[in-house]
Short mmCIF file of C-alpha atoms (C1' of nucleotides) in Angstrom, two decimals:
data_model
loop_
_atom_site.label_atom_id
_atom_site.label_comp_id
_atom_site.label_asym_id
_atom_site.label_seq_id
_atom_site.Cartn_x
_atom_site.Cartn_y
_atom_site.Cartn_z
CA MET A 113 -9.73 -20.49 34.23
CA GLU A 114 -8.96 -23.34 31.94
CA LYS A 115 -5.29 -24.17 31.65
CA LYS A 116 -4.09 -26.27 28.79
CA ARG A 117 -0.52 -27.21 27.97
CA LEU A 118 0.31 -26.56 24.35
CA THR A 119 0.90 -29.79 22.45
CA ARG A 120 3.21 -30.73 19.61
CA SER A 121 0.66 -29.81 16.95
CA PHE A 122 0.72 -26.18 18.10
CA TYR A 123 4.44 -25.84 17.43
CA THR A 124 4.68 -27.66 14.13
CA LYS A 125 2.60 -25.08 12.29
CA PRO A 126 4.29 -22.45 10.08
CA THR A 127 6.72 -20.37 12.12
CA LEU A 128 5.11 -16.99 11.49
CA LYS A 129 1.74 -18.40 12.54
CA VAL A 130 3.20 -19.88 15.72
CA ALA A 131 5.01 -16.60 16.50
CA LYS A 132 1.69 -14.73 16.40
CA GLU A 133 -0.25 -17.40 18.27
CA LEU A 134 2.34 -17.50 21.06
CA LEU A 135 1.29 -13.96 22.01
CA GLY A 136 -1.03 -14.12 25.01
CA LYS A 137 0.08 -17.64 25.96
CA TYR A 138 1.64 -18.23 29.35
CA ILE A 139 5.08 -19.63 30.00
CA VAL A 140 5.32 -21.61 33.24
CA ARG A 141 8.64 -22.38 34.91
CA LYS A 142 8.51 -24.66 37.95
CA ILE A 143 11.23 -24.18 40.57
CA ASN A 144 11.10 -26.03 43.90
CA ASN A 145 7.32 -26.49 43.71
CA LYS A 146 6.83 -22.80 42.98
CA ASN A 147 5.62 -21.64 39.61
CA LEU A 148 7.05 -18.62 37.87
CA GLU A 149 4.65 -17.52 35.19
CA GLY A 150 4.40 -14.80 32.61
CA LYS A 151 2.33 -13.95 29.58
CA ILE A 152 4.23 -13.78 26.33
CA ILE A 153 3.89 -10.29 24.84
CA GLU A 154 6.70 -10.15 22.30
CA THR A 155 8.10 -12.72 19.88
CA GLU A 156 10.38 -12.75 16.89
CA ALA A 157 10.53 -15.32 14.07
CA TYR A 158 13.69 -16.80 12.60
CA ILE A 159 13.25 -18.93 9.55
CA GLY A 160 16.44 -20.56 8.33
CA PRO A 161 18.21 -21.57 6.24
CA GLN A 162 17.15 -18.76 3.89
CA ASP A 163 17.01 -16.20 6.71
CA LYS A 164 20.36 -14.44 6.90
CA ALA A 165 19.63 -13.35 10.45
CA SER A 166 19.22 -16.96 11.55
CA HIS A 167 22.12 -18.86 13.04
CA ALA A 168 21.21 -21.64 10.64
CA TYR A 169 21.57 -19.49 7.52
CA GLY A 170 22.78 -21.59 4.64
CA GLY A 171 21.84 -24.81 6.40
CA LYS A 172 24.76 -24.70 8.80
CA ILE A 173 24.71 -27.03 11.76
CA THR A 174 27.09 -26.26 14.61
CA SER A 175 27.21 -27.43 18.20
CA ARG A 176 25.69 -24.08 19.10
CA ASN A 177 22.65 -24.10 16.84
CA ARG A 178 21.84 -27.78 16.41
CA ALA A 179 18.75 -27.52 18.66
CA GLU A 180 17.24 -25.15 16.11
CA TYR A 181 16.73 -28.16 13.86
CA LEU A 182 14.62 -30.06 16.38
CA VAL A 183 10.92 -30.61 15.76
CA GLY A 184 8.64 -27.82 17.04
CA GLY A 185 8.22 -27.53 20.80
CA HIS A 186 11.84 -27.74 21.94
CA ILE A 187 13.95 -25.07 23.63
CA TYR A 188 16.86 -23.60 21.73
CA ILE A 189 18.82 -21.52 24.21
CA TYR A 190 22.20 -19.90 23.69
CA LEU A 191 24.49 -17.24 25.05
CA VAL A 192 25.08 -13.89 23.36
CA TYR A 193 27.62 -11.24 24.28
CA GLY A 194 29.00 -13.71 26.77
CA MET A 195 26.40 -12.74 29.37
CA TYR A 196 22.86 -13.03 28.12
CA TRP A 197 20.72 -16.07 27.34
CA GLN A 198 18.25 -16.02 24.50
CA LEU A 199 15.20 -18.25 24.83
CA ASN A 200 13.93 -19.65 21.55
CA ILE A 201 11.21 -22.18 20.88
CA THR A 202 11.66 -24.37 17.84
CA THR A 203 8.89 -24.62 15.29
CA ALA A 204 8.05 -26.59 12.15
CA GLU A 205 9.07 -30.17 11.51
CA GLY A 206 12.33 -31.82 12.48
CA GLY A 207 15.27 -30.93 10.25
CA LYS A 208 13.99 -27.42 9.54
CA PRO A 209 15.94 -24.66 11.33
CA GLU A 210 12.98 -22.48 12.29
CA CYS A 211 12.33 -20.95 15.69
CA VAL A 212 10.63 -18.16 17.61
CA LEU A 213 12.58 -15.93 19.97
CA ILE A 214 10.73 -15.03 23.17
CA ARG A 215 11.62 -11.37 23.66
CA ALA A 216 9.40 -10.26 26.50
CA LEU A 217 6.87 -11.34 29.11
CA ASP A 218 4.16 -9.21 30.69
CA LEU A 219 6.05 -8.68 33.94
CA ASP A 220 6.67 -4.96 34.18
CA LYS A 221 10.40 -4.53 33.53
CA LEU A 222 11.29 -7.87 35.11
CA ALA A 223 11.24 -9.52 31.71
CA ASN A 224 10.99 -6.77 29.09
CA GLY A 225 13.97 -8.01 27.10
CA PRO A 226 15.25 -11.39 25.89
CA GLY A 227 18.09 -11.47 28.40
CA LYS A 228 15.80 -10.53 31.25
CA VAL A 229 13.30 -13.23 30.36
CA CYS A 230 15.94 -15.87 30.94
CA ARG A 231 17.26 -14.22 34.06
CA TYR A 232 13.77 -14.10 35.56
CA LEU A 233 12.95 -17.68 34.61
CA LYS A 234 16.40 -18.87 35.76
CA LEU A 235 17.12 -20.53 32.45
CA ASN A 236 20.56 -21.70 31.44
CA LYS A 237 22.25 -24.22 29.21
CA SER A 238 20.73 -27.14 31.10
CA PHE A 239 17.50 -26.33 29.24
CA TYR A 240 19.16 -26.73 25.86
CA GLY A 241 16.91 -29.04 23.82
CA GLU A 242 14.25 -29.32 26.55
CA ASP A 243 10.92 -30.62 25.22
CA LEU A 244 8.13 -28.18 26.14
CA THR A 245 5.45 -30.80 25.61
CA GLU A 246 7.07 -33.26 28.05
CA SER A 247 9.14 -31.23 30.53
CA LYS A 248 8.13 -31.07 34.18
CA ARG A 249 10.00 -27.81 34.84
CA ILE A 250 8.95 -25.60 31.95
CA TRP A 251 6.06 -25.52 29.55
CA LEU A 252 3.56 -23.23 27.82
CA GLU A 253 -0.11 -22.91 28.65
CA ASP A 254 -3.15 -21.70 26.79
CA ARG A 255 -5.41 -20.00 29.31
CA GLY A 256 -8.20 -19.27 26.93
CA GLU A 257 -7.26 -15.65 26.30
CA LYS A 258 -8.45 -14.57 22.92
CA ILE A 259 -6.11 -12.32 21.00
CA LYS A 260 -7.62 -10.25 18.23
CA PRO A 261 -5.58 -9.59 15.08
CA SER A 262 -5.90 -5.88 15.86
CA GLN A 263 -3.95 -6.42 19.10
CA ILE A 264 -0.92 -7.74 17.27
CA ILE A 265 1.65 -5.25 16.03
CA ALA A 266 4.16 -6.50 13.45
CA THR A 267 7.48 -4.64 13.42
CA LYS A 268 11.00 -5.03 12.15
CA ARG A 269 13.31 -7.36 13.98
CA ILE A 270 15.93 -6.05 16.35
CA GLY A 271 19.69 -5.98 16.19
CA ILE A 272 20.17 -7.78 12.90
CA ASP A 273 21.22 -4.96 10.59
CA TYR A 274 24.22 -7.07 9.68
CA ALA A 275 21.86 -9.37 7.76
CA GLY A 276 21.23 -6.62 5.20
CA PRO A 277 18.17 -4.44 4.56
CA TYR A 278 16.13 -7.19 2.94
CA TRP A 279 16.09 -9.40 6.02
CA ALA A 280 16.44 -6.61 8.59
CA ASN A 281 13.23 -5.02 7.28
CA LYS A 282 11.13 -8.16 7.47
CA LYS A 283 8.29 -7.54 9.88
CA TRP A 284 8.76 -10.77 11.77
CA ARG A 285 8.66 -9.32 15.27
CA PHE A 286 5.27 -9.44 16.92
CA VAL A 287 4.20 -7.36 19.90
CA LEU A 288 0.98 -7.77 21.86
CA LYS A 289 -0.77 -4.48 22.48
CA SER A 290 -1.92 -4.22 26.09
"C1'" DG B 223 46.59 -20.93 17.65
"C1'" DT B 224 44.69 -15.98 17.20
"C1'" DA B 225 41.21 -12.40 16.00
"C1'" DC B 226 36.82 -10.58 16.06
"C1'" DA B 227 31.79 -9.78 15.90
"C1'" DG B 228 27.39 -10.50 18.09
"C1'" DA B 229 19.23 -12.03 18.06
"C1'" DT B 230 21.85 -7.42 24.90
"C1'" DT B 231 21.75 -4.85 29.00
"C1'" DG B 232 22.59 -1.35 32.45
"C1'" DA B 233 25.26 2.33 33.96
"C1'" DG B 234 27.17 7.06 32.92
"C1'" DT C 285 27.51 6.28 24.52
"C1'" DC C 286 30.00 2.35 25.96
"C1'" DA C 287 31.89 -1.51 28.69
"C1'" DA C 288 30.98 -6.24 30.33
"C1'" DT C 289 32.21 -10.92 28.77
"C1'" DC C 290 32.58 -15.47 25.94
"C1'" DT C 291 31.31 -18.60 22.09
"C1'" DG C 292 31.41 -19.72 17.27
"C1'" DT C 293 33.60 -18.92 13.13
"C1'" DA C 294 37.12 -17.65 9.99
"C1'" DC C 295 41.18 -16.88 9.45
"C1'" DT C 296 46.86 -18.18 9.92
#
DNA sequence: GTACAGATTGAG
DNA sequence: TCAATCTGTACT
C-alpha cells in the first residue's frame, strides 16, 4: 500500500475542507522505533477569530493558544479540565487562528474521544508547535483510501453550548461512517 | 492575589 | 449524575 506523508499544501487549504479530507488519513506516532498508528475517523473544525467556540475568538493571542496561529501542519495541543490533552492540527496560512481537532481514531475504544487519542499516542506538551511535515516522531499519512462524500457525516460540535446557539449549531464536526 | 469555568472522561 | 484536576482569564 502506498504511504505518503501529507505535505504543507494539504494543510493550508480552507479549514472545513481539510477537516473533511483528514477523515480516512492515518496518524503515525513513532516511539522507540515502534509505530503507533490509527485512522482518523472524527474531526472538528475551529475557525477563529470569528468562531466564538475557538480559543482565538476575537483575535486573542495568549501563551496557551499561540500555536493556533501557526501555518497549517503544526500541532496545537493543550490541557482541558486539568487532565485531558486535546490534539489539534493547525490549518490555513500563518497568522490565521484556524485548526482541526482530532476527536477519534479507528481503534475500538482505545481512542474514541479527544482525551483518549492523546493518551494512546502518548502526546503531551512537548509536542506543542510540532511540525507534522518535518517531525520524526509524529506525522500524517495518506494511504490511498478513497473516502466518498456519502461516508462523511456532518454534525454539530460538542461541548460548546457556551458559545451560543449560532456557533453551537454549526455542523463543523465530521464523522467517518465505517 | 483570588475566583471560576472549561473543545472530557470514567466511575457510580 | 458527578468528581477529578489545573490553566487561562477576569476580576479585586
